[in-house]
Amino acid sequence: IAGWFHVEPLLVRVIFVALALFSSIFSSIGILRYWTPHNMHINLGGGGWIILVYIILWIIVPAARTVAQKCEMRGERPDFSGIQERVKRGAEYVEREVRRGAAGVGTEMAQGVGRVIAFCVGIILLLISIPMLVALPISMIFSASWAYGLLPDGAFSLIAFNGSLFWFKLLIALVVLLPFVGMFYGGIKLVFNFKSKRVYLGVVIFIAWIFSIIGLVAMFSIAVRPYYGGVEKARKEISVPMQSDTLYIQYITPDEIPGKDLWMEANASKSFLAWFEGERQSLKAIVYPSIRIVRVESEQPMRIRLTGIAAGRRLQEAFIRADESIPAYTLQDSLMTLLPDVFSQNNKWQGNMGEVLVYLPQGKQVVLTSPYHHHFDRSAPRISKGNIRFYAGSGRSYYRDNWTHRDWSQWERKWERWEQRWER
C-alpha cells in the first residue's frame, strides 16, 4: 500500500493504529446507537476488525521480490520504457544532488533551518489536531446520547423535517472534523518529511470538506422547507364573567398519566404539561397549552388571551396553522377546560405552540385542578404514582420510568419540611 501511494510504510501503520483506537473508543461509548438510523443494528466490535483486516492483508497480499513485482507494487511499467523512465529519474536525482552539493554550505544551512521550522510547525499542528480529533467526536457522541436519553426513541421523527437526519448529522461531523484531519495529515508530513508523488491527500481532504459544506447547506435548505413562511401568531381574547373569586382550570387527560416520559413545569406564574405515548412508529406527543398568569390591578376585569403559534411553508399557511393552534377550550362559569395537541407521524410538530394568558386582578385566584393540583399562589404541584409522589417544585422536572426505582422517601420528607418552613 505504501509503495503504491509512494508514502512511508510507517504512515500506513499509523493510520491502521489510529483507526483501531478510534473504533474502540466509538464502540465503547455506543456511537452507532446515536448516529445511525434506528433500523440499522451494527456493532463495530471495538478495533478488532481493523486488526483483522490488517492481518488478512498481511497474509493475502503477495510480497514483491522480483523487479517486475516491485515495479507493479509502485504502479510502474515493468517493460523497457518503464526501466528507461526510472533511469532517467535516477539521472535527474544525481544531477540535483550534484547541484545541491555545489550550492555550498549556505544552502545546506538554509535547508536545515527550513527543516527545523517545518518540524516545529508540524508539531504544533499535531498538538492542535490530535486533542480536537479526540475531544470533538466524544463531545458530539455525548451530546447526542444526552438528547436521546432525555427523549424516547423516535421523538425526533415527530418534527416536520425534510431529509435524512442521519446524513444531516454525518455532514455536520465532516464539516467540523475534516479541517483537523487535514491539520493532522499536514503535521505528519512535516514531522516525518513525507512526500507523496501520486496522491495529494491534503487536496482530497480539502475538496471533501468543501463538498461537505455545500451538501450541508443544500440539505439544510431542503430540511427547513416547512418553515420557509416563518413563524406566525394568532390570538383570541375572551372575558371571564364569573361569580366566585377563583378560576379553576382543568387539563382534559386520560384516566391515568403515564409513568414515564413526562414533562411538567409549574411555578407561581406558569404551568406546562406534556408526555409521550407509544413506541417508535406509533409514538405520540401529548402537549397541553402552557398557562401564564399576569397579575393586574384589582379594578381591571379578568380576561383570558388564547395564543396559537405555528410555522408554515408559506406565509398564508403559517397564519392558518397558527389559527388552528389556538388552544381548544370550554368555559362554564368559573371552570375552564383545556384540550391538548397530539403530534404523531401523520401530524408532525411544525413550531406549533398554544398559550393561555390569564390577566388576574388582585384578590382573584387561579387553581389548576387536574391532572395535578396547583395553586398559583400557595403550593407546588404533585403527582401520585403508586407509592411515589412526584413534585415539580418551583422549576422544571422531567420524569422517566428508570427514575421510579429510586427511593424518594428522603426527598419527600425534605420537601415537606421546606413546605412547613414556607408556610410559617
PDB file of C-alpha atoms in Angstrom, residues 156-351:
ATOM      1  CA  PHE A 156     -37.252  13.466  16.503  1.00  0.00           C
ATOM      2  CA  SER A 157     -39.373  11.789  13.823  1.00  0.00           C
ATOM      3  CA  LEU A 158     -42.372  13.755  15.155  1.00  0.00           C
ATOM      4  CA  ILE A 159     -40.772  17.019  13.947  1.00  0.00           C
ATOM      5  CA  ALA A 160     -41.515  18.277  10.428  1.00  0.00           C
ATOM      6  CA  PHE A 161     -38.104  17.803   8.816  1.00  0.00           C
ATOM      7  CA  ASN A 162     -37.453  17.064   5.144  1.00  0.00           C
ATOM      8  CA  GLY A 163     -34.454  14.855   4.548  1.00  0.00           C
ATOM      9  CA  SER A 164     -32.410  12.251   6.380  1.00  0.00           C
ATOM     10  CA  LEU A 165     -31.392  13.096   9.928  1.00  0.00           C
ATOM     11  CA  PHE A 166     -28.534  10.571   9.701  1.00  0.00           C
ATOM     12  CA  TRP A 167     -26.927  12.282   6.676  1.00  0.00           C
ATOM     13  CA  PHE A 168     -27.518  15.675   8.251  1.00  0.00           C
ATOM     14  CA  LYS A 169     -25.562  14.630  11.362  1.00  0.00           C
ATOM     15  CA  LEU A 170     -22.866  12.982   9.227  1.00  0.00           C
ATOM     16  CA  LEU A 171     -22.324  16.145   7.165  1.00  0.00           C
ATOM     17  CA  ILE A 172     -22.091  18.239  10.338  1.00  0.00           C
ATOM     18  CA  ALA A 173     -19.442  15.852  11.667  1.00  0.00           C
ATOM     19  CA  LEU A 174     -17.471  16.053   8.402  1.00  0.00           C
ATOM     20  CA  VAL A 175     -17.604  19.851   8.300  1.00  0.00           C
ATOM     21  CA  VAL A 176     -16.327  20.049  11.878  1.00  0.00           C
ATOM     22  CA  LEU A 177     -13.731  17.253  11.790  1.00  0.00           C
ATOM     23  CA  LEU A 178     -12.195  17.396   8.292  1.00  0.00           C
ATOM     24  CA  PRO A 179     -10.164  20.592   8.953  1.00  0.00           C
ATOM     25  CA  PHE A 180      -8.497  18.889  11.916  1.00  0.00           C
ATOM     26  CA  VAL A 181      -7.943  15.739   9.837  1.00  0.00           C
ATOM     27  CA  GLY A 182      -6.148  17.945   7.319  1.00  0.00           C
ATOM     28  CA  MET A 183      -4.080  19.521  10.100  1.00  0.00           C
ATOM     29  CA  PHE A 184      -3.185  16.043  11.383  1.00  0.00           C
ATOM     30  CA  TYR A 185      -2.114  14.920   7.906  1.00  0.00           C
ATOM     31  CA  GLY A 186      -0.102  18.113   7.383  1.00  0.00           C
ATOM     32  CA  GLY A 187       1.580  17.695  10.763  1.00  0.00           C
ATOM     33  CA  ILE A 188       2.526  14.077   9.949  1.00  0.00           C
ATOM     34  CA  LYS A 189       4.013  15.158   6.611  1.00  0.00           C
ATOM     35  CA  LEU A 190       6.035  17.989   8.145  1.00  0.00           C
ATOM     36  CA  VAL A 191       7.312  15.981  11.102  1.00  0.00           C
ATOM     37  CA  PHE A 192       8.286  12.848   9.141  1.00  0.00           C
ATOM     38  CA  ASN A 193       9.083  14.706   5.873  1.00  0.00           C
ATOM     39  CA  PHE A 194       6.705  12.571   3.814  1.00  0.00           C
ATOM     40  CA  LYS A 195       6.442  13.385   0.111  1.00  0.00           C
ATOM     41  CA  SER A 196       3.590  11.786  -1.797  1.00  0.00           C
ATOM     42  CA  LYS A 197       4.068  11.816  -5.570  1.00  0.00           C
ATOM     43  CA  ARG A 198       0.863  10.067  -6.584  1.00  0.00           C
ATOM     44  CA  VAL A 199      -1.998  11.113  -4.286  1.00  0.00           C
ATOM     45  CA  TYR A 200      -2.282  14.588  -2.787  1.00  0.00           C
ATOM     46  CA  LEU A 201      -4.282  13.603   0.282  1.00  0.00           C
ATOM     47  CA  GLY A 202      -4.392  17.163   1.602  1.00  0.00           C
ATOM     48  CA  VAL A 203      -6.128  18.350  -1.570  1.00  0.00           C
ATOM     49  CA  VAL A 204      -8.580  15.430  -1.324  1.00  0.00           C
ATOM     50  CA  ILE A 205      -9.400  16.340   2.300  1.00  0.00           C
ATOM     51  CA  PHE A 206      -9.928  19.999   1.344  1.00  0.00           C
ATOM     52  CA  ILE A 207     -12.202  19.096  -1.582  1.00  0.00           C
ATOM     53  CA  ALA A 208     -14.169  16.710   0.649  1.00  0.00           C
ATOM     54  CA  TRP A 209     -14.587  19.498   3.220  1.00  0.00           C
ATOM     55  CA  ILE A 210     -15.860  21.942   0.565  1.00  0.00           C
ATOM     56  CA  PHE A 211     -18.335  19.366  -0.751  1.00  0.00           C
ATOM     57  CA  SER A 212     -19.459  18.641   2.837  1.00  0.00           C
ATOM     58  CA  ILE A 213     -20.217  22.333   3.368  1.00  0.00           C
ATOM     59  CA  ILE A 214     -22.135  22.505   0.087  1.00  0.00           C
ATOM     60  CA  GLY A 215     -24.052  19.338   0.942  1.00  0.00           C
ATOM     61  CA  LEU A 216     -24.866  20.591   4.452  1.00  0.00           C
ATOM     62  CA  VAL A 217     -26.158  23.925   3.144  1.00  0.00           C
ATOM     63  CA  ALA A 218     -28.233  22.175   0.484  1.00  0.00           C
ATOM     64  CA  MET A 219     -29.654  19.629   2.926  1.00  0.00           C
ATOM     65  CA  PHE A 220     -30.414  22.342   5.497  1.00  0.00           C
ATOM     66  CA  SER A 221     -32.260  24.353   2.833  1.00  0.00           C
ATOM     67  CA  ILE A 222     -34.366  21.295   1.995  1.00  0.00           C
ATOM     68  CA  ALA A 223     -34.868  20.315   5.652  1.00  0.00           C
ATOM     69  CA  VAL A 224     -36.276  23.683   6.745  1.00  0.00           C
ATOM     70  CA  ARG A 225     -38.640  23.938   3.774  1.00  0.00           C
ATOM     71  CA  PRO A 226     -41.714  23.514   6.033  1.00  0.00           C
ATOM     72  CA  TYR A 227     -40.627  26.698   7.862  1.00  0.00           C
ATOM     73  CA  TYR A 228     -39.988  28.964   4.851  1.00  0.00           C
ATOM     74  CA  GLY A 229     -43.064  31.079   5.601  1.00  0.00           C
ATOM     75  CA  GLY A 230     -41.794  31.947   9.067  1.00  0.00           C
ATOM     76  CA  VAL A 231     -43.494  31.715  12.452  1.00  0.00           C
ATOM     77  CA  GLU A 232     -46.822  33.498  12.895  1.00  0.00           C
ATOM     78  CA  LYS A 233     -49.190  34.096  15.815  1.00  0.00           C
ATOM     79  CA  ALA A 234     -52.977  34.086  16.098  1.00  0.00           C
ATOM     80  CA  ARG A 235     -54.822  35.425  19.144  1.00  0.00           C
ATOM     81  CA  LYS A 236     -58.280  35.196  20.628  1.00  0.00           C
ATOM     82  CA  GLU A 237     -59.419  37.065  23.736  1.00  0.00           C
ATOM     83  CA  ILE A 238     -62.341  36.186  25.977  1.00  0.00           C
ATOM     84  CA  SER A 239     -63.798  37.760  29.129  1.00  0.00           C
ATOM     85  CA  VAL A 240     -64.491  35.758  32.294  1.00  0.00           C
ATOM     86  CA  PRO A 241     -67.803  36.879  33.890  1.00  0.00           C
ATOM     87  CA  MET A 242     -67.576  34.517  36.858  1.00  0.00           C
ATOM     88  CA  GLN A 243     -69.295  34.800  40.201  1.00  0.00           C
ATOM     89  CA  SER A 244     -66.566  33.462  42.525  1.00  0.00           C
ATOM     90  CA  ASP A 245     -63.075  34.796  43.202  1.00  0.00           C
ATOM     91  CA  THR A 246     -61.349  31.642  41.926  1.00  0.00           C
ATOM     92  CA  LEU A 247     -60.907  30.427  38.362  1.00  0.00           C
ATOM     93  CA  TYR A 248     -60.484  26.661  38.126  1.00  0.00           C
ATOM     94  CA  ILE A 249     -58.565  25.256  35.149  1.00  0.00           C
ATOM     95  CA  GLN A 250     -58.600  21.602  34.204  1.00  0.00           C
ATOM     96  CA  TYR A 251     -56.473  19.717  31.654  1.00  0.00           C
ATOM     97  CA  ILE A 252     -58.602  17.054  29.954  1.00  0.00           C
ATOM     98  CA  THR A 253     -56.391  13.949  30.296  1.00  0.00           C
ATOM     99  CA  PRO A 254     -56.750  10.162  30.101  1.00  0.00           C
ATOM    100  CA  ASP A 255     -57.723   8.228  33.201  1.00  0.00           C
ATOM    101  CA  GLU A 256     -54.077   7.765  34.161  1.00  0.00           C
ATOM    102  CA  ILE A 257     -50.996   9.799  33.393  1.00  0.00           C
ATOM    103  CA  PRO A 258     -48.193   7.600  32.009  1.00  0.00           C
ATOM    104  CA  GLY A 259     -45.393   6.714  34.385  1.00  0.00           C
ATOM    105  CA  LYS A 260     -42.590   7.728  32.039  1.00  0.00           C
ATOM    106  CA  ASP A 261     -41.547  10.417  29.541  1.00  0.00           C
ATOM    107  CA  LEU A 262     -43.491  13.048  31.470  1.00  0.00           C
ATOM    108  CA  TRP A 263     -42.535  16.718  31.333  1.00  0.00           C
ATOM    109  CA  MET A 264     -44.100  19.209  33.708  1.00  0.00           C
ATOM    110  CA  GLU A 265     -43.277  22.729  34.794  1.00  0.00           C
ATOM    111  CA  ALA A 266     -45.114  24.784  37.404  1.00  0.00           C
ATOM    112  CA  ASN A 267     -44.417  27.866  39.477  1.00  0.00           C
ATOM    113  CA  ALA A 268     -46.193  30.993  40.641  1.00  0.00           C
ATOM    114  CA  SER A 269     -46.744  32.327  37.117  1.00  0.00           C
ATOM    115  CA  LYS A 270     -46.550  29.372  34.710  1.00  0.00           C
ATOM    116  CA  SER A 271     -47.687  25.805  34.227  1.00  0.00           C
ATOM    117  CA  PHE A 272     -46.963  23.303  31.447  1.00  0.00           C
ATOM    118  CA  LEU A 273     -47.563  19.580  30.868  1.00  0.00           C
ATOM    119  CA  ALA A 274     -46.551  17.154  28.083  1.00  0.00           C
ATOM    120  CA  TRP A 275     -45.711  13.483  27.680  1.00  0.00           C
ATOM    121  CA  PHE A 276     -45.039  10.778  25.094  1.00  0.00           C
ATOM    122  CA  GLU A 277     -47.103   7.682  24.411  1.00  0.00           C
ATOM    123  CA  GLY A 278     -46.400   4.589  22.314  1.00  0.00           C
ATOM    124  CA  GLU A 279     -43.208   3.278  20.716  1.00  0.00           C
ATOM    125  CA  ARG A 280     -41.312   4.176  17.530  1.00  0.00           C
ATOM    126  CA  GLN A 281     -43.817   4.396  14.646  1.00  0.00           C
ATOM    127  CA  SER A 282     -46.828   4.621  16.978  1.00  0.00           C
ATOM    128  CA  LEU A 283     -45.188   7.269  19.166  1.00  0.00           C
ATOM    129  CA  LYS A 284     -47.317  10.305  20.022  1.00  0.00           C
ATOM    130  CA  ALA A 285     -46.560  13.556  21.826  1.00  0.00           C
ATOM    131  CA  ILE A 286     -49.358  14.884  24.049  1.00  0.00           C
ATOM    132  CA  VAL A 287     -48.730  18.604  24.573  1.00  0.00           C
ATOM    133  CA  TYR A 288     -51.016  20.849  26.627  1.00  0.00           C
ATOM    134  CA  PRO A 289     -51.075  24.625  26.222  1.00  0.00           C
ATOM    135  CA  SER A 290     -48.977  26.467  28.750  1.00  0.00           C
ATOM    136  CA  ILE A 291     -50.748  28.635  31.310  1.00  0.00           C
ATOM    137  CA  ARG A 292     -49.290  32.020  32.228  1.00  0.00           C
ATOM    138  CA  ILE A 293     -50.534  34.350  34.944  1.00  0.00           C
ATOM    139  CA  VAL A 294     -50.281  38.127  34.569  1.00  0.00           C
ATOM    140  CA  ARG A 295     -51.360  39.995  37.690  1.00  0.00           C
ATOM    141  CA  VAL A 296     -53.127  43.307  37.092  1.00  0.00           C
ATOM    142  CA  GLU A 297     -54.868  45.953  39.195  1.00  0.00           C
ATOM    143  CA  SER A 298     -57.949  44.925  41.162  1.00  0.00           C
ATOM    144  CA  GLU A 299     -60.291  47.279  39.270  1.00  0.00           C
ATOM    145  CA  GLN A 300     -59.484  45.620  35.938  1.00  0.00           C
ATOM    146  CA  PRO A 301     -61.703  42.714  34.801  1.00  0.00           C
ATOM    147  CA  MET A 302     -60.365  39.187  34.492  1.00  0.00           C
ATOM    148  CA  ARG A 303     -59.752  38.207  30.889  1.00  0.00           C
ATOM    149  CA  ILE A 304     -58.037  35.380  29.052  1.00  0.00           C
ATOM    150  CA  ARG A 305     -55.961  35.624  25.891  1.00  0.00           C
ATOM    151  CA  LEU A 306     -55.516  32.438  23.834  1.00  0.00           C
ATOM    152  CA  THR A 307     -52.487  32.422  21.546  1.00  0.00           C
ATOM    153  CA  GLY A 308     -51.558  29.965  18.793  1.00  0.00           C
ATOM    154  CA  ILE A 309     -48.072  29.875  17.285  1.00  0.00           C
ATOM    155  CA  ALA A 310     -47.026  27.851  14.227  1.00  0.00           C
ATOM    156  CA  ALA A 311     -44.810  27.883  11.136  1.00  0.00           C
ATOM    157  CA  GLY A 312     -45.621  27.136   7.521  1.00  0.00           C
ATOM    158  CA  ARG A 313     -44.000  26.737   4.140  1.00  0.00           C
ATOM    159  CA  ARG A 314     -45.746  29.917   3.020  1.00  0.00           C
ATOM    160  CA  LEU A 315     -46.976  32.927   4.953  1.00  0.00           C
ATOM    161  CA  GLN A 316     -50.640  32.111   4.436  1.00  0.00           C
ATOM    162  CA  GLU A 317     -50.081  28.524   5.553  1.00  0.00           C
ATOM    163  CA  ALA A 318     -48.325  29.789   8.708  1.00  0.00           C
ATOM    164  CA  PHE A 319     -51.327  32.000   9.514  1.00  0.00           C
ATOM    165  CA  ILE A 320     -53.742  29.089   9.044  1.00  0.00           C
ATOM    166  CA  ARG A 321     -51.665  26.731  11.199  1.00  0.00           C
ATOM    167  CA  ALA A 322     -51.316  29.398  13.908  1.00  0.00           C
ATOM    168  CA  ASP A 323     -55.092  29.871  13.950  1.00  0.00           C
ATOM    169  CA  GLU A 324     -55.517  26.089  14.263  1.00  0.00           C
ATOM    170  CA  SER A 325     -53.033  26.078  17.153  1.00  0.00           C
ATOM    171  CA  ILE A 326     -55.185  28.335  19.337  1.00  0.00           C
ATOM    172  CA  PRO A 327     -55.927  26.171  22.402  1.00  0.00           C
ATOM    173  CA  ALA A 328     -59.247  24.345  22.336  1.00  0.00           C
ATOM    174  CA  TYR A 329     -61.230  25.120  25.482  1.00  0.00           C
ATOM    175  CA  THR A 330     -64.594  25.215  27.185  1.00  0.00           C
ATOM    176  CA  LEU A 331     -65.567  27.849  29.750  1.00  0.00           C
ATOM    177  CA  GLN A 332     -68.513  27.439  32.080  1.00  0.00           C
ATOM    178  CA  ASP A 333     -68.823  29.927  34.911  1.00  0.00           C
ATOM    179  CA  SER A 334     -65.577  29.574  36.898  1.00  0.00           C
ATOM    180  CA  LEU A 335     -64.383  26.302  35.292  1.00  0.00           C
ATOM    181  CA  MET A 336     -62.176  26.270  32.201  1.00  0.00           C
ATOM    182  CA  THR A 337     -61.128  23.022  30.496  1.00  0.00           C
ATOM    183  CA  LEU A 338     -58.235  22.751  28.038  1.00  0.00           C
ATOM    184  CA  LEU A 339     -57.568  20.104  25.391  1.00  0.00           C
ATOM    185  CA  PRO A 340     -54.094  19.004  24.251  1.00  0.00           C
ATOM    186  CA  ASP A 341     -52.398  18.958  20.853  1.00  0.00           C
ATOM    187  CA  VAL A 342     -51.462  15.454  19.699  1.00  0.00           C
ATOM    188  CA  PHE A 343     -48.442  15.120  17.402  1.00  0.00           C
ATOM    189  CA  SER A 344     -47.768  11.883  15.534  1.00  0.00           C
ATOM    190  CA  GLN A 345     -46.283  10.628  12.275  1.00  0.00           C
ATOM    191  CA  ASN A 346     -49.362  11.924  10.452  1.00  0.00           C
ATOM    192  CA  ASN A 347     -49.481  15.247  12.312  1.00  0.00           C
ATOM    193  CA  LYS A 348     -45.929  16.410  12.907  1.00  0.00           C
ATOM    194  CA  TRP A 349     -44.839  19.314  15.072  1.00  0.00           C
ATOM    195  CA  GLN A 350     -44.131  22.404  12.986  1.00  0.00           C
ATOM    196  CA  GLY A 351     -43.480  25.063  15.572  1.00  0.00           C
TER     197      GLY A 351
END
